[in-house]
Amino acid sequence: MNSQFIEFLKLGFGHISDINGYDHILFIITLCSVYHYTEWKKVTILVTAFTIGHSITLALAAMKIIVSNAYLIEILIPLTIFATCLYNLFKIKTNRQHNSVSYFLALGFGLIHGLGFSNFFNIIFGENLQLGNTLLAFNIGLEIGQLLIVGLFFGLYLVANKYFKVAPQVITFGCTTIALVLSSVMIIQRI
Amino acid sequence: MTMHPLKLSTSFLSIKNKKIEITTRIFTDDLEPTLRESCNRPSVDLVNIGYDRATTDCAKKYLLKNLKIFVNGKELPLLFKGIKLKEDDNIVTIVELNTGHYHFKKGDKITLKNTIMFDNIPEQKNVVNIDAKGTNSFDQTLVYENSNNDVEKSIILK
């Protein structure tokens, strides 16, 4: 691995885990918050679906095959969080079991987040850089960051549930409510 | 409008024709308050007025203070070629600089100081893509992070 690969990996990691721009973190947590920490297989499928979604659009936008409007994407990203919150609330209210809808949400909304990542990537990236290596490194960095967020979330979930006896429904409802408020603020700020 | 904050600048440094050429892209909305403060000129208005003479002088002074090149520890002064807003939008400002002629050789240590916006933005990152062979292949990348106090970074010419 050369130093350029590592620098782009770190940039990808830094972008998704940037606490100052917590939109991607919030989306991942909202998506995961309806799952119990024992449902790791379902969470794996969910996170993989999000990864496939954002990798597709990140690659296509980096290759200039698709062009998106940066302002529109910045508004759509908090909307994906807001919509996921509504879906979570609907699930809580109707007491529905998990089904594949969540996976499709993760995949579809992943496409939008990928365009957000590509806006960042295209700013750092120059016309003459080797796209393959830098794009791969940036995407791997994003994945490491994403896994860390999921890991931290379920680690805290486990502590809250097992040691502080916080019910799973409370965790789901709490996370969803906070995300609903924060994403609403983001939408208003970005319009 | 608040976006996902992208507090970074991107530079492309190439060594060709016995010169170092640097093109730097900076977000205009980050640069504007920095220039107002550094030159004590509240009237700086990059979007509506743009780079008039006084603002260009101010930007030149600021950038030459925060971008420096050293070859084997000795400063190789940078010349300010120009500054402009990117044609299709005002979001990005493009700065061009270069050094005078220098006979670079294998083993030379090129050090770049890049502290653009470090005085104003704690989370600022400056990315520098390098083409050391003058072949338009930017195959090295240096990242300066304000939070790590990365002031200078070096490469060795191969």
Short mmCIF file of C-alpha atoms in Angstrom, two decimals:
data_model
loop_
_atom_site.label_atom_id
_atom_site.label_comp_id
_atom_site.label_asym_id
_atom_site.label_seq_id
_atom_site.Cartn_x
_atom_site.Cartn_y
_atom_site.Cartn_z
CA MET A 1 0.00 0.00 0.00
CA ASN A 2 1.49 3.33 -0.96
CA SER A 3 1.10 6.51 1.02
CA GLN A 4 -1.48 7.97 -1.39
CA PHE A 5 -3.71 4.93 -0.82
CA ILE A 6 -3.45 5.40 2.95
CA GLU A 7 -4.14 9.15 2.74
CA PHE A 8 -7.31 8.58 0.70
CA LEU A 9 -8.35 5.80 3.06
CA LYS A 10 -7.97 8.22 5.96
CA LEU A 11 -9.93 10.90 4.07
CA GLY A 12 -12.80 8.44 3.50
CA PHE A 13 -12.76 7.38 7.13
CA GLY A 14 -12.56 10.98 8.32
CA HIS A 15 -15.45 12.02 6.09
CA ILE A 16 -18.00 9.45 7.27
CA SER A 17 -16.98 9.67 10.94
CA ASP A 18 -16.74 13.49 10.97
CA ILE A 19 -18.71 14.54 14.04
CA ASN A 20 -19.03 18.08 12.68
CA GLY A 21 -20.91 16.69 9.71
CA TYR A 22 -22.83 13.96 11.44
CA ASP A 23 -25.49 13.36 8.77
CA HIS A 24 -24.05 10.03 7.60
CA ILE A 25 -23.51 8.85 11.20
CA LEU A 26 -27.10 9.75 12.07
CA PHE A 27 -28.47 7.87 9.07
CA ILE A 28 -26.55 4.69 9.94
CA ILE A 29 -27.66 4.82 13.58
CA THR A 30 -31.29 5.47 12.61
CA LEU A 31 -31.19 2.54 10.22
CA CYS A 32 -29.71 0.22 12.85
CA SER A 33 -31.79 1.40 15.79
CA VAL A 34 -34.76 -0.90 15.04
CA TYR A 35 -32.53 -3.95 15.37
CA HIS A 36 -31.48 -5.73 18.54
CA TYR A 37 -27.79 -6.39 19.01
CA THR A 38 -28.44 -10.13 18.69
CA GLU A 39 -29.75 -9.62 15.14
CA TRP A 40 -26.27 -9.19 13.73
CA LYS A 41 -27.02 -11.18 10.56
CA LYS A 42 -29.81 -8.80 9.59
CA VAL A 43 -27.66 -5.81 10.49
CA THR A 44 -24.91 -7.20 8.26
CA ILE A 45 -27.32 -7.44 5.31
CA LEU A 46 -28.58 -3.94 6.06
CA VAL A 47 -25.12 -2.39 6.20
CA THR A 48 -24.07 -4.30 3.08
CA ALA A 49 -27.13 -2.96 1.22
CA PHE A 50 -26.19 0.61 2.22
CA THR A 51 -22.60 -0.05 1.14
CA ILE A 52 -23.69 -1.38 -2.27
CA GLY A 53 -25.94 1.65 -2.75
CA HIS A 54 -23.37 4.29 -1.92
CA SER A 55 -20.52 2.51 -3.70
CA ILE A 56 -22.49 2.46 -6.97
CA THR A 57 -23.22 6.18 -7.05
CA LEU A 58 -19.82 7.17 -5.64
CA ALA A 59 -18.10 5.26 -8.45
CA LEU A 60 -20.44 6.50 -11.19
CA ALA A 61 -20.14 10.12 -10.05
CA ALA A 62 -16.35 9.89 -9.67
CA MET A 63 -16.17 8.54 -13.22
CA LYS A 64 -18.42 11.44 -14.29
CA ILE A 65 -20.99 9.00 -15.66
CA ILE A 66 -23.62 10.67 -13.51
CA VAL A 67 -23.64 14.31 -12.48
CA SER A 68 -25.64 15.50 -9.51
CA ASN A 69 -26.54 18.82 -8.01
CA ALA A 70 -24.56 19.18 -4.77
CA TYR A 71 -27.18 21.43 -3.13
CA LEU A 72 -30.00 19.04 -3.92
CA ILE A 73 -28.04 16.08 -2.53
CA GLU A 74 -27.27 17.99 0.68
CA ILE A 75 -31.02 18.44 1.18
CA LEU A 76 -31.89 14.88 0.18
CA ILE A 77 -29.45 13.38 2.71
CA PRO A 78 -31.32 14.62 5.83
CA LEU A 79 -34.56 13.69 4.04
CA THR A 80 -33.33 10.07 3.92
CA ILE A 81 -32.84 10.24 7.70
CA PHE A 82 -36.27 11.78 8.18
CA ALA A 83 -37.94 9.11 6.02
CA THR A 84 -36.11 6.32 7.86
CA CYS A 85 -37.38 7.80 11.17
CA LEU A 86 -40.96 7.74 9.88
CA TYR A 87 -40.51 4.12 8.81
CA ASN A 88 -39.10 3.25 12.26
CA LEU A 89 -42.07 4.91 13.98
CA PHE A 90 -44.47 3.06 11.69
CA LYS A 91 -42.73 -0.18 12.61
CA ILE A 92 -42.96 0.58 16.34
CA LYS A 93 -46.63 1.55 16.11
CA THR A 94 -47.72 -1.45 14.06
CA ASN A 95 -45.31 -3.77 15.84
CA ARG A 96 -44.24 -5.14 12.47
CA GLN A 97 -41.56 -7.74 12.09
CA HIS A 98 -38.46 -6.91 10.11
CA ASN A 99 -38.82 -7.47 6.41
CA SER A 100 -36.87 -6.72 3.30
CA VAL A 101 -38.27 -3.16 3.05
CA SER A 102 -35.47 -1.98 5.36
CA TYR A 103 -32.85 -3.47 3.07
CA PHE A 104 -34.30 -1.69 0.06
CA LEU A 105 -34.44 1.56 2.03
CA ALA A 106 -30.77 1.11 2.93
CA LEU A 107 -29.89 0.38 -0.70
CA GLY A 108 -31.96 3.20 -2.18
CA PHE A 109 -30.91 5.81 0.36
CA GLY A 110 -27.35 4.54 0.02
CA LEU A 111 -27.48 5.75 -3.59
CA ILE A 112 -28.17 9.29 -2.31
CA HIS A 113 -25.45 9.18 0.35
CA GLY A 114 -23.01 7.96 -2.31
CA LEU A 115 -23.64 11.14 -4.27
CA GLY A 116 -22.85 13.10 -1.10
CA PHE A 117 -19.58 11.18 -0.72
CA SER A 118 -18.78 11.83 -4.37
CA ASN A 119 -19.16 15.59 -3.92
CA PHE A 120 -16.47 15.42 -1.28
CA PHE A 121 -14.32 12.99 -3.27
CA ASN A 122 -14.49 15.10 -6.44
CA ILE A 123 -13.32 18.17 -4.53
CA ILE A 124 -10.12 16.45 -3.39
CA PHE A 125 -9.67 14.51 -6.57
CA GLY A 126 -7.83 15.92 -9.57
CA GLU A 127 -8.33 15.02 -13.19
CA ASN A 128 -4.95 13.35 -13.32
CA LEU A 129 -5.09 11.19 -10.25
CA GLN A 130 -5.37 7.46 -10.72
CA LEU A 131 -9.06 6.99 -10.16
CA GLY A 132 -9.04 3.26 -9.41
CA ASN A 133 -6.69 3.28 -6.45
CA THR A 134 -7.82 6.52 -4.87
CA LEU A 135 -11.51 5.68 -5.24
CA LEU A 136 -10.99 2.22 -3.79
CA ALA A 137 -8.98 3.61 -0.86
CA PHE A 138 -11.58 6.32 -0.18
CA ASN A 139 -14.41 3.76 -0.26
CA ILE A 140 -12.56 1.34 2.04
CA GLY A 141 -12.05 4.25 4.43
CA LEU A 142 -15.79 4.92 4.35
CA GLU A 143 -16.51 1.24 5.09
CA ILE A 144 -14.13 1.14 8.05
CA GLY A 145 -15.78 4.28 9.45
CA GLN A 146 -19.22 2.80 8.88
CA LEU A 147 -18.34 -0.46 10.64
CA LEU A 148 -16.93 1.51 13.55
CA ILE A 149 -20.15 3.53 13.88
CA VAL A 150 -22.26 0.34 13.78
CA GLY A 151 -19.93 -1.36 16.27
CA LEU A 152 -19.99 1.58 18.67
CA PHE A 153 -23.77 1.87 18.42
CA PHE A 154 -24.40 -1.78 19.24
CA GLY A 155 -21.72 -1.69 21.94
CA LEU A 156 -23.58 1.14 23.67
CA TYR A 157 -26.89 -0.64 22.98
CA LEU A 158 -25.58 -3.75 24.74
CA VAL A 159 -24.38 -1.76 27.75
CA ALA A 160 -27.65 0.18 28.01
CA ASN A 161 -29.80 -2.93 27.59
CA LYS A 162 -27.86 -5.46 29.61
CA TYR A 163 -26.46 -3.36 32.45
CA PHE A 164 -28.89 -0.46 32.69
CA LYS A 165 -31.97 -2.49 31.72
CA VAL A 166 -33.07 0.00 29.06
CA ALA A 167 -35.73 -1.73 26.96
CA PRO A 168 -35.03 -2.14 23.20
CA GLN A 169 -38.24 -0.26 22.38
CA VAL A 170 -36.96 2.71 24.41
CA ILE A 171 -33.65 2.67 22.52
CA THR A 172 -35.39 2.51 19.13
CA PHE A 173 -37.89 5.21 20.05
CA GLY A 174 -35.23 7.43 21.66
CA CYS A 175 -32.81 7.22 18.73
CA THR A 176 -35.58 7.73 16.20
CA THR A 177 -36.99 10.77 17.99
CA ILE A 178 -33.58 12.41 18.31
CA ALA A 179 -32.85 11.67 14.63
CA LEU A 180 -36.25 13.05 13.62
CA VAL A 181 -35.54 16.35 15.37
CA LEU A 182 -31.94 16.63 14.12
CA SER A 183 -32.82 15.75 10.52
CA SER A 184 -35.68 18.28 10.54
CA VAL A 185 -33.26 20.97 11.68
CA MET A 186 -30.80 19.95 8.95
CA ILE A 187 -33.48 20.08 6.26
CA ILE A 188 -34.53 23.58 7.33
CA GLN A 189 -30.89 24.76 7.50
CA ARG A 190 -30.05 23.38 4.08
CA ILE A 191 -33.07 24.70 2.16
CA MET B 1 -27.30 27.24 3.92
CA THR B 2 -25.34 24.77 6.02
CA MET B 3 -23.86 21.86 4.15
CA HIS B 4 -21.99 18.84 5.40
CA PRO B 5 -18.94 20.89 6.35
CA LEU B 6 -16.07 20.42 3.93
CA LYS B 7 -13.29 22.34 5.57
CA LEU B 8 -10.53 21.63 3.13
CA SER B 9 -8.40 23.02 0.36
CA THR B 10 -6.98 20.98 -2.47
CA SER B 11 -3.68 21.71 -4.19
CA PHE B 12 -1.97 20.21 -7.18
CA LEU B 13 1.81 20.53 -7.10
CA SER B 14 3.86 19.54 -10.10
CA ILE B 15 7.54 19.79 -10.82
CA LYS B 16 8.10 20.48 -14.48
CA ASN B 17 10.29 22.66 -16.66
CA LYS B 18 12.63 23.14 -13.67
CA LYS B 19 9.86 24.86 -11.73
CA ILE B 20 7.36 23.93 -9.08
CA GLU B 21 3.84 24.89 -10.08
CA ILE B 22 1.01 24.92 -7.57
CA THR B 23 -2.70 25.29 -8.20
CA THR B 24 -4.78 25.57 -5.05
CA ARG B 25 -8.56 25.40 -4.74
CA ILE B 26 -10.08 27.01 -1.66
CA PHE B 27 -13.70 27.45 -0.66
CA THR B 28 -14.57 31.09 -1.18
CA ASP B 29 -16.80 31.26 1.90
CA ASP B 30 -13.88 30.09 4.06
CA LEU B 31 -11.37 32.43 2.47
CA GLU B 32 -13.54 35.56 2.69
CA PRO B 33 -13.65 35.92 6.51
CA THR B 34 -10.01 34.86 6.70
CA LEU B 35 -8.96 37.66 4.36
CA ARG B 36 -11.17 40.21 6.12
CA GLU B 37 -9.43 39.35 9.36
CA SER B 38 -5.87 38.94 8.12
CA CYS B 39 -5.83 42.30 6.31
CA ASN B 40 -8.24 44.02 8.63
CA ARG B 41 -10.50 44.87 5.69
CA PRO B 42 -14.16 44.19 6.52
CA SER B 43 -15.11 45.30 3.00
CA VAL B 44 -13.70 42.16 1.34
CA ASP B 45 -16.62 40.71 -0.65
CA LEU B 46 -15.48 37.91 -2.92
CA VAL B 47 -18.85 36.93 -4.35
CA ASN B 48 -20.17 40.37 -5.26
CA ILE B 49 -17.02 42.39 -5.82
CA GLY B 50 -14.51 39.61 -6.44
CA TYR B 51 -10.77 40.01 -6.52
CA ASP B 52 -10.20 43.71 -6.99
CA ARG B 53 -6.70 45.01 -6.59
CA ALA B 54 -6.72 45.51 -2.83
CA THR B 55 -8.29 42.11 -2.20
CA THR B 56 -5.83 40.41 -4.55
CA ASP B 57 -2.94 42.02 -2.67
CA CYS B 58 -4.42 40.86 0.59
CA ALA B 59 -4.90 37.30 -0.72
CA LYS B 60 -1.37 37.29 -2.12
CA LYS B 61 0.09 38.30 1.22
CA TYR B 62 -1.98 35.73 3.08
CA LEU B 63 -1.22 32.86 0.71
CA LEU B 64 2.50 33.54 0.43
CA LYS B 65 2.66 33.51 4.22
CA ASN B 66 0.85 30.18 4.46
CA LEU B 67 2.30 28.33 1.47
CA LYS B 68 6.06 27.96 1.35
CA ILE B 69 8.49 25.68 -0.48
CA PHE B 70 11.87 24.61 0.82
CA VAL B 71 14.43 22.58 -1.11
CA ASN B 72 16.88 20.78 1.18
CA GLY B 73 15.90 23.16 3.95
CA LYS B 74 16.40 26.36 1.97
CA GLU B 75 13.39 28.40 0.95
CA LEU B 76 12.62 28.55 -2.75
CA PRO B 77 10.39 31.62 -2.96
CA LEU B 78 6.97 31.21 -4.51
CA LEU B 79 5.69 33.73 -7.01
CA PHE B 80 2.03 34.60 -7.00
CA LYS B 81 0.64 34.18 -10.52
CA GLY B 82 -3.00 34.91 -9.99
CA ILE B 83 -6.25 34.34 -8.17
CA LYS B 84 -9.78 34.00 -9.52
CA LEU B 85 -13.20 32.62 -8.79
CA LYS B 86 -13.96 29.39 -10.63
CA GLU B 87 -15.84 30.28 -13.82
CA ASP B 88 -18.96 28.19 -13.36
CA ASP B 89 -19.53 28.98 -9.70
CA ASN B 90 -18.29 31.26 -6.95
CA ILE B 91 -17.91 28.45 -4.46
CA VAL B 92 -14.27 27.80 -5.24
CA THR B 93 -11.36 30.21 -5.56
CA ILE B 94 -8.42 29.09 -7.66
CA VAL B 95 -4.90 30.32 -6.90
CA GLU B 96 -1.87 29.75 -9.08
CA LEU B 97 1.72 30.02 -7.89
CA ASN B 98 5.12 28.88 -9.06
CA THR B 99 8.76 29.02 -8.08
CA GLY B 100 11.60 30.35 -10.18
CA HIS B 101 13.89 27.95 -12.06
CA TYR B 102 15.79 25.44 -10.01
CA HIS B 103 17.88 22.47 -10.99
CA PHE B 104 16.09 19.71 -9.09
CA LYS B 105 17.94 16.46 -8.69
CA LYS B 106 17.38 12.97 -7.37
CA GLY B 107 17.48 12.88 -3.57
CA ASP B 108 16.40 16.51 -3.15
CA LYS B 109 14.11 17.00 -0.18
CA ILE B 110 11.14 19.17 -1.12
CA THR B 111 9.27 20.54 1.87
CA LEU B 112 5.91 22.23 1.55
CA LYS B 113 4.45 24.32 4.30
CA ASN B 114 0.68 24.55 3.94
CA THR B 115 -1.22 26.29 6.72
CA ILE B 116 -4.01 27.80 4.62
CA MET B 117 -6.96 28.63 6.90
CA PHE B 118 -5.31 26.99 9.92
CA ASP B 119 -5.53 30.27 11.83
CA ASN B 120 -9.31 30.41 11.44
CA ILE B 121 -10.68 26.90 11.06
CA PRO B 122 -9.68 24.27 13.67
CA GLU B 123 -10.89 21.31 11.56
CA GLN B 124 -9.23 22.51 8.32
CA LYS B 125 -7.51 19.89 6.16
CA ASN B 126 -5.28 20.79 3.23
CA VAL B 127 -4.82 18.07 0.63
CA VAL B 128 -1.85 18.30 -1.74
CA ASN B 129 -1.64 15.97 -4.73
CA ILE B 130 1.88 15.77 -6.14
CA ASP B 131 3.26 15.08 -9.59
CA ALA B 132 7.01 14.97 -8.91
CA LYS B 133 8.02 13.76 -12.36
CA GLY B 134 6.15 16.29 -14.44
CA THR B 135 4.23 13.55 -16.19
CA ASN B 136 0.77 14.76 -15.16
CA SER B 137 0.46 11.76 -12.90
CA PHE B 138 -0.37 12.96 -9.41
CA ASP B 139 0.66 9.80 -7.63
CA GLN B 140 1.49 11.17 -4.18
CA THR B 141 -0.84 12.84 -1.72
CA LEU B 142 0.00 14.80 1.41
CA VAL B 143 -2.72 15.74 3.87
CA TYR B 144 -2.18 18.57 6.33
CA GLU B 145 -4.53 18.44 9.29
CA ASN B 146 -4.83 21.45 11.54
CA SER B 147 -5.88 19.18 14.41
CA ASN B 148 -2.57 17.31 14.05
CA ASN B 149 -0.61 20.54 13.78
CA ASP B 150 0.74 19.46 10.35
CA VAL B 151 2.60 22.56 9.26
CA GLU B 152 5.23 21.11 6.92
CA LYS B 153 5.55 17.84 5.00
CA SER B 154 8.33 16.64 2.76
CA ILE B 155 8.96 14.35 -0.17
CA ILE B 156 12.26 13.07 -1.51
CA LEU B 157 12.73 13.26 -5.26
CA LYS B 158 13.32 9.87 -6.86
#
